[in-house]
Short mmCIF file of C-alpha atoms and ligand atoms in Angstrom, two decimals:
data_model
loop_
_atom_site.label_atom_id
_atom_site.label_comp_id
_atom_site.label_asym_id
_atom_site.label_seq_id
_atom_site.Cartn_x
_atom_site.Cartn_y
_atom_site.Cartn_z
CA MET A 250 23.75 -91.80 25.24
CA LYS A 251 26.53 -92.56 27.75
CA TYR A 252 29.69 -90.56 28.37
CA ILE A 253 32.95 -92.28 29.32
CA SER A 254 36.23 -90.96 30.73
CA THR A 255 39.43 -90.90 28.66
CA ARG A 256 41.25 -92.45 31.63
CA GLY A 257 38.85 -95.34 32.02
CA ALA A 258 38.47 -95.15 35.82
CA ALA A 259 35.49 -92.83 36.42
CA PRO A 260 31.79 -93.73 36.32
CA ASP A 261 29.88 -93.44 33.03
CA LEU A 262 27.58 -90.41 33.02
CA THR A 263 24.59 -89.04 31.16
CA PHE A 264 24.88 -85.86 29.06
CA GLU A 265 23.50 -83.74 31.89
CA GLU A 266 25.87 -85.24 34.47
CA ALA A 267 28.88 -84.88 32.18
CA MET A 268 27.94 -81.27 31.47
CA LEU A 269 27.58 -80.36 35.15
CA THR A 270 30.76 -82.24 36.10
CA GLY A 271 33.31 -81.08 33.53
CA LEU A 272 36.47 -82.99 34.45
CA ALA A 273 36.05 -86.69 35.29
CA ARG A 274 36.97 -87.85 38.81
CA ASP A 275 39.89 -89.89 37.49
CA GLY A 276 41.35 -86.72 35.97
CA GLY A 277 40.12 -87.65 32.49
CA LEU A 278 37.77 -85.96 30.04
CA TYR A 279 34.32 -87.20 29.12
CA VAL A 280 33.60 -88.32 25.56
CA PRO A 281 30.47 -89.95 24.12
CA ALA A 282 30.65 -93.75 24.21
CA GLU A 283 29.60 -93.64 20.55
CA VAL A 284 29.45 -90.77 18.08
CA PRO A 285 26.03 -90.65 16.40
CA ALA A 286 26.12 -90.66 12.60
CA MET A 287 24.30 -88.34 10.22
CA SER A 288 23.49 -89.85 6.85
CA HIS A 289 24.19 -88.22 3.49
CA ALA A 290 20.48 -87.34 3.29
CA ASP A 291 20.41 -85.91 6.85
CA ILE A 292 23.32 -83.63 5.98
CA ALA A 293 21.90 -82.63 2.59
CA ALA A 294 18.66 -81.63 4.36
CA LEU A 295 20.54 -79.00 6.40
CA ALA A 296 21.03 -76.79 3.32
CA GLY A 297 19.37 -73.41 3.71
CA LEU A 298 18.19 -73.93 7.30
CA PRO A 299 18.68 -71.25 9.97
CA TYR A 300 21.69 -71.75 12.26
CA GLU A 301 19.43 -72.62 15.21
CA GLU A 302 17.70 -75.42 13.31
CA VAL A 303 21.01 -76.95 12.21
CA ALA A 304 22.17 -76.68 15.82
CA PHE A 305 19.10 -78.59 16.98
CA ARG A 306 19.51 -81.39 14.44
CA VAL A 307 23.26 -81.81 14.96
CA MET A 308 23.25 -81.74 18.77
CA ARG A 309 19.93 -83.45 19.59
CA PRO A 310 21.21 -87.07 19.47
CA TYR A 311 23.88 -86.28 22.08
CA LEU A 312 21.45 -85.15 24.76
CA GLY A 313 19.54 -88.36 25.40
CA ASP A 314 16.41 -87.48 27.36
CA THR A 315 17.91 -84.50 29.23
CA PHE A 316 15.43 -82.07 27.66
CA THR A 317 12.33 -82.36 25.51
CA ASP A 318 12.65 -81.19 21.91
CA ASP A 319 10.70 -78.03 22.73
CA GLU A 320 12.89 -77.26 25.73
CA PHE A 321 16.04 -77.77 23.72
CA ARG A 322 14.82 -75.57 20.87
CA GLU A 323 14.07 -72.82 23.37
CA ILE A 324 17.55 -73.15 24.94
CA ILE A 325 19.17 -72.81 21.51
CA ALA A 326 17.00 -69.84 20.59
CA LYS A 327 17.98 -67.98 23.79
CA ALA A 328 21.66 -68.86 23.37
CA TYR A 329 22.04 -67.22 19.97
CA ALA A 330 19.55 -64.37 20.28
CA GLY A 331 22.27 -61.99 21.51
CA PHE A 332 24.51 -62.43 18.46
CA GLY A 333 25.15 -59.41 16.29
CA HIS A 334 24.64 -61.21 12.95
CA ALA A 335 21.50 -62.91 11.61
CA ALA A 336 23.54 -65.78 10.13
CA ARG A 337 25.34 -66.29 13.50
CA ALA A 338 28.39 -67.72 11.68
CA PRO A 339 28.64 -65.95 8.29
CA MET A 340 31.35 -66.67 5.71
CA VAL A 341 33.32 -64.36 3.46
CA GLN A 342 35.64 -65.31 0.61
CA LEU A 343 39.36 -64.51 0.80
CA ALA A 344 40.64 -66.00 -2.45
CA PRO A 345 39.62 -68.62 -5.01
CA GLY A 346 38.77 -71.70 -2.96
CA HIS A 347 39.51 -70.05 0.39
CA PHE A 348 36.79 -68.89 2.78
CA LEU A 349 36.75 -67.28 6.21
CA LEU A 350 34.16 -68.40 8.75
CA GLU A 351 33.47 -65.42 11.01
CA LEU A 352 32.86 -66.78 14.50
CA PHE A 353 33.15 -63.42 16.26
CA HIS A 354 29.65 -61.96 16.19
CA GLY A 355 28.71 -63.09 19.71
CA PRO A 356 28.52 -60.87 22.80
CA THR A 357 32.27 -61.04 23.61
CA LEU A 358 33.50 -61.09 20.01
CA ALA A 359 35.18 -64.53 19.99
CA PHE A 360 34.07 -67.99 18.91
CA LYS A 361 33.83 -69.10 22.53
CA ASP A 362 30.45 -67.36 22.74
CA PHE A 363 28.97 -70.13 20.57
CA ALA A 364 29.60 -72.71 23.27
CA MET A 365 29.37 -70.54 26.36
CA GLN A 366 26.04 -68.92 25.57
CA LEU A 367 24.58 -72.36 24.98
CA ILE A 368 26.09 -73.85 28.12
CA GLY A 369 24.75 -70.93 30.20
CA GLN A 370 21.23 -71.71 29.03
CA LEU A 371 21.74 -75.48 29.49
CA PHE A 372 22.96 -74.98 33.08
CA GLN A 373 20.11 -72.63 33.88
CA ALA A 374 17.49 -75.02 32.52
CA SER A 375 19.01 -77.98 34.34
CA LEU A 376 19.61 -76.28 37.71
CA SER A 377 16.27 -74.51 37.84
CA ARG A 378 14.66 -77.93 37.46
CA SER A 379 16.72 -79.57 40.24
CA GLY A 380 16.95 -76.55 42.57
CA ASP A 381 20.71 -77.09 42.93
CA ARG A 382 23.37 -74.39 43.10
CA VAL A 383 26.87 -74.79 41.64
CA THR A 384 30.21 -72.99 41.63
CA ILE A 385 31.76 -72.65 38.21
CA VAL A 386 35.53 -72.30 38.10
CA GLY A 387 37.40 -71.72 34.88
CA ALA A 388 40.85 -70.82 33.59
CA THR A 389 41.22 -68.48 30.67
CA SER A 390 43.84 -67.11 28.34
CA GLY A 391 41.31 -64.31 27.82
CA ASP A 392 38.38 -65.30 25.66
CA THR A 393 36.88 -68.20 27.63
CA GLY A 394 36.64 -66.10 30.77
CA SER A 395 34.92 -63.17 29.15
CA ALA A 396 32.53 -65.50 27.35
CA ALA A 397 31.75 -67.38 30.59
CA ILE A 398 31.18 -64.25 32.65
CA GLU A 399 28.93 -62.84 29.93
CA ALA A 400 26.96 -66.11 29.68
CA PHE A 401 26.46 -66.72 33.43
CA LYS A 402 26.22 -63.23 34.92
CA GLY A 403 23.05 -62.74 36.92
CA LEU A 404 21.99 -66.41 36.89
CA ASP A 405 20.86 -67.15 40.44
CA ALA A 406 21.90 -70.80 40.74
CA VAL A 407 25.53 -70.20 39.80
CA ASP A 408 28.66 -68.46 41.11
CA VAL A 409 31.44 -68.02 38.56
CA PHE A 410 35.18 -67.63 39.27
CA ILE A 411 37.53 -67.05 36.37
CA LEU A 412 41.32 -67.27 36.73
CA PHE A 413 43.29 -65.31 34.16
CA PRO A 414 47.07 -64.74 33.91
CA HIS A 415 47.87 -61.29 35.30
CA GLY A 416 49.06 -58.84 32.64
CA ARG A 417 48.79 -61.42 29.86
CA VAL A 418 45.33 -60.76 28.47
CA SER A 419 44.42 -57.86 26.21
CA GLU A 420 42.74 -54.83 27.73
CA VAL A 421 39.47 -55.56 25.94
CA GLN A 422 39.53 -59.14 27.23
CA ARG A 423 40.28 -57.99 30.77
CA ARG A 424 37.58 -55.35 30.77
CA GLN A 425 35.02 -57.81 29.44
CA MET A 426 35.77 -59.91 32.56
CA THR A 427 36.10 -57.15 35.15
CA THR A 428 33.31 -54.74 34.22
CA PRO A 429 30.13 -56.83 34.63
CA SER A 430 28.64 -55.68 37.95
CA GLU A 431 26.57 -58.78 38.76
CA ALA A 432 27.54 -60.12 42.21
CA ASN A 433 27.75 -63.79 41.11
CA VAL A 434 30.72 -63.29 38.75
CA HIS A 435 34.33 -62.92 39.96
CA ALA A 436 37.46 -62.24 37.92
CA LEU A 437 40.70 -63.46 39.60
CA SER A 438 43.99 -62.15 38.23
CA LEU A 439 46.67 -64.80 38.94
CA THR A 440 50.43 -64.24 39.03
CA GLY A 441 51.53 -66.71 36.35
CA HIS A 442 50.77 -68.09 32.87
CA PHE A 443 47.59 -69.56 31.43
CA ASP A 444 48.97 -73.05 32.05
CA ASP A 445 49.24 -72.16 35.78
CA CYS A 446 45.60 -71.03 35.79
CA GLN A 447 44.56 -74.23 34.06
CA ALA A 448 46.63 -76.37 36.45
CA ARG A 449 45.03 -74.75 39.54
CA VAL A 450 41.55 -75.39 38.11
CA LYS A 451 42.48 -79.03 37.56
CA ASP A 452 43.83 -79.18 41.13
CA MET A 453 40.51 -77.89 42.48
CA PHE A 454 38.67 -80.62 40.60
CA ASN A 455 41.06 -83.22 41.95
CA ASP A 456 40.60 -81.96 45.53
CA HIS A 457 37.41 -83.95 46.11
CA ASP A 458 36.59 -82.33 49.47
CA PHE A 459 36.66 -78.89 47.94
CA ARG A 460 34.96 -80.12 44.79
CA ASP A 461 32.01 -81.60 46.68
CA GLY A 462 31.93 -78.82 49.29
CA VAL A 463 31.36 -76.00 46.82
CA LYS A 464 29.64 -78.17 44.15
CA LEU A 465 32.27 -77.40 41.58
CA ALA A 466 31.34 -77.33 37.92
CA GLY A 467 33.63 -76.63 35.00
CA VAL A 468 32.97 -74.81 31.76
CA ASN A 469 36.47 -74.88 30.29
CA SER A 470 36.92 -76.40 26.87
CA ILE A 471 37.22 -79.77 28.60
CA ASN A 472 33.44 -79.62 29.11
CA TRP A 473 31.87 -81.91 26.54
CA ALA A 474 28.86 -79.61 26.04
CA ARG A 475 31.22 -76.90 24.79
CA VAL A 476 32.84 -79.13 22.23
CA LEU A 477 29.40 -80.20 21.07
CA ALA A 478 28.21 -76.61 20.50
CA GLN A 479 31.22 -76.03 18.27
CA VAL A 480 30.43 -79.00 16.02
CA VAL A 481 27.46 -77.09 14.60
CA TYR A 482 29.30 -74.46 12.57
CA TYR A 483 31.38 -77.07 10.78
CA PHE A 484 28.08 -78.35 9.41
CA THR A 485 26.55 -74.95 8.51
CA SER A 486 29.69 -73.79 6.69
CA ALA A 487 30.45 -77.05 4.89
CA VAL A 488 26.85 -77.38 3.71
CA ALA A 489 26.89 -73.78 2.47
CA LEU A 490 29.81 -74.74 0.21
CA GLY A 491 28.17 -77.87 -1.17
CA ALA A 492 28.62 -80.65 1.39
CA PRO A 493 27.74 -83.48 1.50
CA HIS A 494 27.97 -83.53 -2.31
CA ARG A 495 31.46 -82.07 -2.15
CA LYS A 496 34.32 -82.29 0.35
CA VAL A 497 35.65 -79.28 2.22
CA SER A 498 38.76 -78.70 4.37
CA PHE A 499 39.13 -76.64 7.53
CA THR A 500 42.03 -74.79 9.11
CA VAL A 501 41.65 -74.04 12.80
CA PRO A 502 43.77 -71.67 14.92
CA THR A 503 44.45 -74.00 17.82
CA GLY A 504 45.43 -73.76 21.47
CA ASN A 505 43.56 -76.10 23.75
CA PHE A 506 42.47 -78.33 20.84
CA GLY A 507 38.75 -77.80 21.59
CA ASP A 508 37.69 -76.14 18.38
CA ILE A 509 39.57 -78.50 16.07
CA PHE A 510 38.36 -81.48 18.11
CA ALA A 511 34.81 -80.35 17.30
CA GLY A 512 35.78 -80.58 13.61
CA TYR A 513 37.08 -84.08 14.21
CA ILE A 514 33.70 -85.00 15.73
CA ALA A 515 31.86 -83.46 12.76
CA ARG A 516 33.91 -85.68 10.46
CA LYS A 517 33.20 -88.74 12.63
CA MET A 518 29.48 -87.93 12.36
CA GLY A 519 29.76 -88.16 8.58
CA LEU A 520 30.55 -84.64 7.37
CA PRO A 521 32.89 -85.09 4.38
CA ILE A 522 35.93 -83.17 5.63
CA ASP A 523 39.09 -83.68 3.60
CA LYS A 524 41.87 -81.99 5.59
CA LEU A 525 41.65 -80.81 9.19
CA VAL A 526 44.56 -78.43 9.61
CA VAL A 527 45.90 -77.54 13.05
CA ALA A 528 47.40 -74.04 13.00
CA THR A 529 49.61 -72.97 15.91
CA ASN A 530 51.55 -69.82 16.71
CA GLN A 531 55.16 -69.93 17.95
CA ASN A 532 53.93 -72.03 20.88
CA ASP A 533 53.86 -74.96 18.51
CA ILE A 534 53.82 -78.04 20.74
CA LEU A 535 50.89 -79.51 18.80
CA HIS A 536 52.62 -78.98 15.45
CA ARG A 537 55.80 -80.57 16.82
CA CYS A 538 53.90 -83.48 18.30
CA LEU A 539 51.95 -84.15 15.11
CA SER A 540 55.22 -83.98 13.15
CA THR A 541 57.51 -86.03 15.41
CA GLY A 542 55.38 -87.73 18.07
CA ASP A 543 57.14 -85.93 20.93
CA TYR A 544 54.91 -83.95 23.26
CA ILE A 545 57.38 -82.07 25.43
CA PRO A 546 56.35 -78.67 26.88
CA ASP A 547 59.24 -76.22 26.79
CA GLY A 548 57.70 -73.07 28.26
CA VAL A 549 55.22 -70.57 26.89
CA ILE A 550 56.55 -67.61 24.91
CA PRO A 551 53.95 -64.81 24.99
CA SER A 552 52.75 -63.97 21.48
CA ILE A 553 50.43 -61.53 19.70
CA SER A 554 47.84 -64.34 19.56
CA PRO A 555 47.61 -64.89 23.34
CA SER A 556 44.56 -67.16 23.29
CA MET A 557 46.79 -69.78 21.69
CA ASP A 558 49.75 -69.38 24.09
CA ILE A 559 49.37 -72.86 25.49
CA GLN A 560 51.73 -75.76 26.12
CA VAL A 561 49.39 -78.19 27.83
CA SER A 562 46.55 -78.62 25.39
CA SER A 563 43.77 -80.27 27.40
CA ASN A 564 41.53 -81.55 24.64
CA PHE A 565 44.40 -83.29 22.89
CA GLU A 566 43.79 -86.06 25.43
CA ARG A 567 40.47 -86.78 23.73
CA VAL A 568 42.05 -87.51 20.38
CA LEU A 569 44.87 -89.47 22.01
CA PHE A 570 42.19 -91.64 23.58
CA ASP A 571 40.93 -92.55 20.10
CA ALA A 572 44.46 -92.87 18.67
CA TYR A 573 45.23 -95.42 21.41
CA GLY A 574 42.14 -97.47 20.58
CA ARG A 575 40.19 -95.99 23.53
CA ASP A 576 42.60 -97.51 26.04
CA GLY A 577 42.10 -95.40 29.20
CA LYS A 578 45.10 -97.00 30.94
CA ALA A 579 47.43 -96.01 28.12
CA VAL A 580 46.13 -92.43 28.20
CA SER A 581 46.50 -92.31 31.96
CA GLN A 582 50.12 -93.38 31.63
CA LEU A 583 50.85 -90.71 29.00
CA MET A 584 49.39 -88.07 31.32
CA ASP A 585 51.58 -89.30 34.18
CA GLU A 586 54.60 -89.02 31.87
CA LEU A 587 53.50 -85.50 30.96
CA LYS A 588 53.61 -84.50 34.63
CA ALA A 589 57.19 -85.76 34.67
CA GLY A 590 58.20 -83.74 31.61
CA GLY A 591 56.59 -85.08 28.44
CA PHE A 592 55.72 -88.17 26.42
CA THR A 593 56.27 -89.74 23.02
CA VAL A 594 53.25 -90.96 21.08
CA SER A 595 53.61 -94.60 19.99
CA GLN A 596 54.30 -95.26 16.31
CA GLY A 597 50.83 -96.67 15.68
CA ALA A 598 49.04 -93.83 17.43
CA LEU A 599 51.15 -91.22 15.62
CA GLN A 600 50.26 -92.78 12.27
CA HIS A 601 46.60 -92.56 13.27
CA LEU A 602 46.96 -88.88 14.22
CA GLN A 603 48.78 -88.06 10.99
CA ASP A 604 45.98 -89.69 8.99
CA LEU A 605 43.51 -87.38 10.75
CA PHE A 606 45.34 -84.04 10.97
CA VAL A 607 47.72 -81.81 9.07
CA SER A 608 49.56 -79.11 11.01
CA GLY A 609 51.55 -75.93 10.59
CA ARG A 610 52.79 -72.92 12.54
CA ALA A 611 53.05 -69.18 12.03
CA SER A 612 55.80 -67.07 13.56
CA GLU A 613 55.07 -63.59 14.92
CA GLU A 614 56.43 -61.97 11.74
CA GLU A 615 54.37 -64.27 9.52
CA THR A 616 51.24 -63.48 11.52
CA THR A 617 51.75 -59.73 11.18
CA ALA A 618 52.59 -60.06 7.47
CA THR A 619 49.39 -62.05 6.92
CA ILE A 620 47.21 -59.42 8.63
CA LYS A 621 48.82 -56.81 6.41
CA ALA A 622 48.56 -58.83 3.19
CA LEU A 623 44.93 -59.80 3.72
CA ARG A 624 43.98 -56.19 4.36
CA ALA A 625 45.67 -55.29 1.07
CA THR A 626 44.24 -58.12 -1.06
CA THR A 627 40.73 -58.45 0.40
CA GLY A 628 40.01 -55.49 2.69
CA GLU A 629 39.39 -58.01 5.48
CA ILE A 630 40.97 -57.14 8.83
CA LEU A 631 41.98 -60.30 10.67
CA CYS A 632 42.66 -60.74 14.37
CA PRO A 633 46.10 -62.29 15.00
CA HIS A 634 44.64 -65.75 15.82
CA SER A 635 42.68 -65.82 12.59
CA ALA A 636 45.82 -64.66 10.75
CA VAL A 637 47.74 -67.67 12.09
CA GLY A 638 44.97 -69.80 10.60
CA VAL A 639 44.98 -68.03 7.25
CA LYS A 640 48.76 -68.32 6.91
CA VAL A 641 48.75 -72.06 7.59
CA ALA A 642 45.66 -72.56 5.40
CA GLN A 643 47.43 -70.89 2.47
CA GLU A 644 50.08 -73.60 2.68
CA ASN A 645 47.42 -76.27 2.44
CA LEU A 646 45.13 -75.03 -0.35
CA ASP A 647 43.95 -77.55 -2.93
CA PRO A 648 42.13 -76.27 -6.05
CA ALA A 649 39.74 -79.23 -5.90
CA VAL A 650 38.60 -78.74 -2.29
CA PRO A 651 37.41 -75.47 -0.74
CA MET A 652 39.26 -74.43 2.41
CA ILE A 653 37.41 -72.81 5.31
CA THR A 654 39.57 -70.99 7.84
CA LEU A 655 37.98 -70.28 11.19
CA ALA A 656 38.17 -66.60 12.22
CA THR A 657 38.14 -67.01 15.97
CA ALA A 658 38.00 -63.40 17.23
CA HIS A 659 37.04 -59.91 16.13
CA PRO A 660 40.07 -57.72 15.35
CA ALA A 661 38.93 -55.11 17.90
CA LYS A 662 39.71 -57.62 20.65
CA PHE A 663 43.42 -57.38 19.77
CA PRO A 664 43.75 -53.79 18.50
CA ASP A 665 47.47 -53.34 19.22
CA ALA A 666 48.60 -56.23 17.03
CA VAL A 667 46.20 -55.21 14.27
CA GLU A 668 47.28 -51.59 14.36
CA ALA A 669 50.95 -52.59 14.27
CA ALA A 670 50.29 -54.65 11.13
CA THR A 671 47.93 -52.36 9.24
CA GLY A 672 48.17 -48.87 10.74
CA ILE A 673 44.43 -49.09 11.43
CA ARG A 674 43.03 -49.35 14.95
CA PRO A 675 39.89 -51.50 14.67
CA GLY A 676 36.93 -50.12 16.63
CA LEU A 677 34.57 -52.02 18.89
CA PRO A 678 31.05 -52.59 17.56
CA PRO A 679 28.65 -49.86 18.79
CA ARG A 680 26.92 -52.18 21.28
CA MET A 681 30.09 -52.28 23.43
CA ALA A 682 31.60 -48.90 22.63
CA ASP A 683 31.50 -47.77 26.29
CA LEU A 684 33.64 -50.71 27.54
CA PHE A 685 36.57 -48.44 28.44
CA ASP A 686 34.39 -46.18 30.59
CA ARG A 687 32.95 -48.91 32.82
CA ASP A 688 34.29 -49.59 36.36
CA GLU A 689 36.51 -52.65 36.87
CA ARG A 690 36.26 -55.19 39.70
CA VAL A 691 39.04 -57.79 40.07
CA THR A 692 40.87 -59.77 42.80
CA ARG A 693 44.63 -60.40 42.60
CA VAL A 694 45.70 -63.93 43.64
CA GLU A 695 49.02 -65.78 43.85
CA ASN A 696 49.56 -69.09 42.08
CA ASP A 697 48.59 -70.93 45.26
CA LEU A 698 45.84 -73.54 45.48
CA ALA A 699 45.03 -73.09 49.19
CA GLU A 700 44.73 -69.33 48.85
CA ILE A 701 42.41 -69.60 45.85
CA GLU A 702 40.20 -72.26 47.46
CA HIS A 703 39.93 -70.16 50.62
CA LEU A 704 38.89 -67.11 48.63
CA ILE A 705 36.21 -69.03 46.74
CA ARG A 706 34.74 -70.55 49.91
CA GLU A 707 34.62 -67.09 51.48
CA LYS A 708 32.95 -65.40 48.54
CA ILE A 709 30.22 -68.01 48.10
CA ALA A 710 29.45 -67.96 51.83
CA ASN A 711 28.42 -64.31 51.51
C1 PLP B 1078 40.36 -70.06 22.50
C2 PLP B 1078 40.84 -69.42 21.26
C3 PLP B 1078 41.58 -70.13 20.31
C4 PLP B 1078 42.00 -71.57 20.52
O1 PLP B 1078 40.90 -72.44 20.55
P1 PLP B 1078 41.07 -73.90 21.19
O2 PLP B 1078 39.71 -74.49 21.19
O3 PLP B 1078 41.61 -73.68 22.58
O4 PLP B 1078 42.03 -74.65 20.35
C5 PLP B 1078 41.93 -69.48 19.14
N1 PLP B 1078 41.60 -68.19 18.93
C6 PLP B 1078 40.88 -67.48 19.81
C7 PLP B 1078 40.57 -66.06 19.53
C8 PLP B 1078 40.48 -68.06 21.01
O5 PLP B 1078 39.77 -67.36 21.90
#
């Protein structure tokens, strides 16, 4: 299995190389040269299996000979052992034909644990074999960073630096990043937006001296191994509702396009997915682009679903690559235009995207109203991101096809928004009830590449 860059000018890599590298050297993202198919019978055979076994069968073909089957099974077992639910990704029903896939039972209460816990174990297995040491740098709008710090803390072959936008993450998110005491994890609070954090991480990867000097590795949602881990729960949930004998649809609260891209991969592998619905908050660049073809960032407006407050949606490049017939030059040109203000998707590529995705948006008021209404009609308390999904899903229900909306975080991660909508302040699960009593450790940084690189070099030298 080979991995190729979406910009067509970086070397092909193996799974292990692509995982350790993150961003390609030409600025592109790695994708598998071919997506392996699962037959109708392969998918039918997943019914009733534990999450870990489905994970093994779905992901195994992507790894080539990186690990033996036994090694990979052990990695998966360790990754999901810390989850607070035996099903890992359980489902509840919201209405006739509408289901909620709860992806928030991991150690930091958001779906990002599914990928990050796995990637932590994959890195550890790979680096302990080679004896190498790497520096992981990531940008976060809140949930990626806490998931990464939780997954990598204490691993001896890795230093982790997470950039988050100062004052723009929830207190639970911040504390999950700043309270782990392990010396190899560092939370950096940057003056700016998430897009600034993400841009500085990209800059570090494009600074090849720095990149090679500190052995930079990335675990943001651009890392292929993360997308891959997220493909699994599309299979477990669809099969639970009758796939492959029946089609299902998914609605995905979307920011960086990683989670929904995993659904796109599941469909390419053969899972019978009818609609894939992209749900955005008021930062609706993806909805606008899928509607009109214009991808023109116009500034982030902070919302009550901050993990989706994104204007430059990294993984969208992966689907553009397919929409442009895997023409790396064309993608490269679009990304140059984006730096200069924005781009317009060609008519043919837009048609392709509209055949693949439906989209919708939820305003702040609609999000709050949905949290309130769902509490009243089902007793379920949604986090604001999941509520964006549920609102957009409700507009796309079809009596003939069950809809699965992804619940991307636990409501206790965003207690203010939930309390404002319902009057109820959701509590943290008992295993993290002391979060507000733990000491915090954080470094303030300006939105300045040289300053950040200097800090990282200094910290890893000690
Ligand atoms: C990251 C995140 C999202 C957006 O996921 P993408 O893969 O970036 O599209 C949605 N909700 C929550 C709670 C998140 O943490």
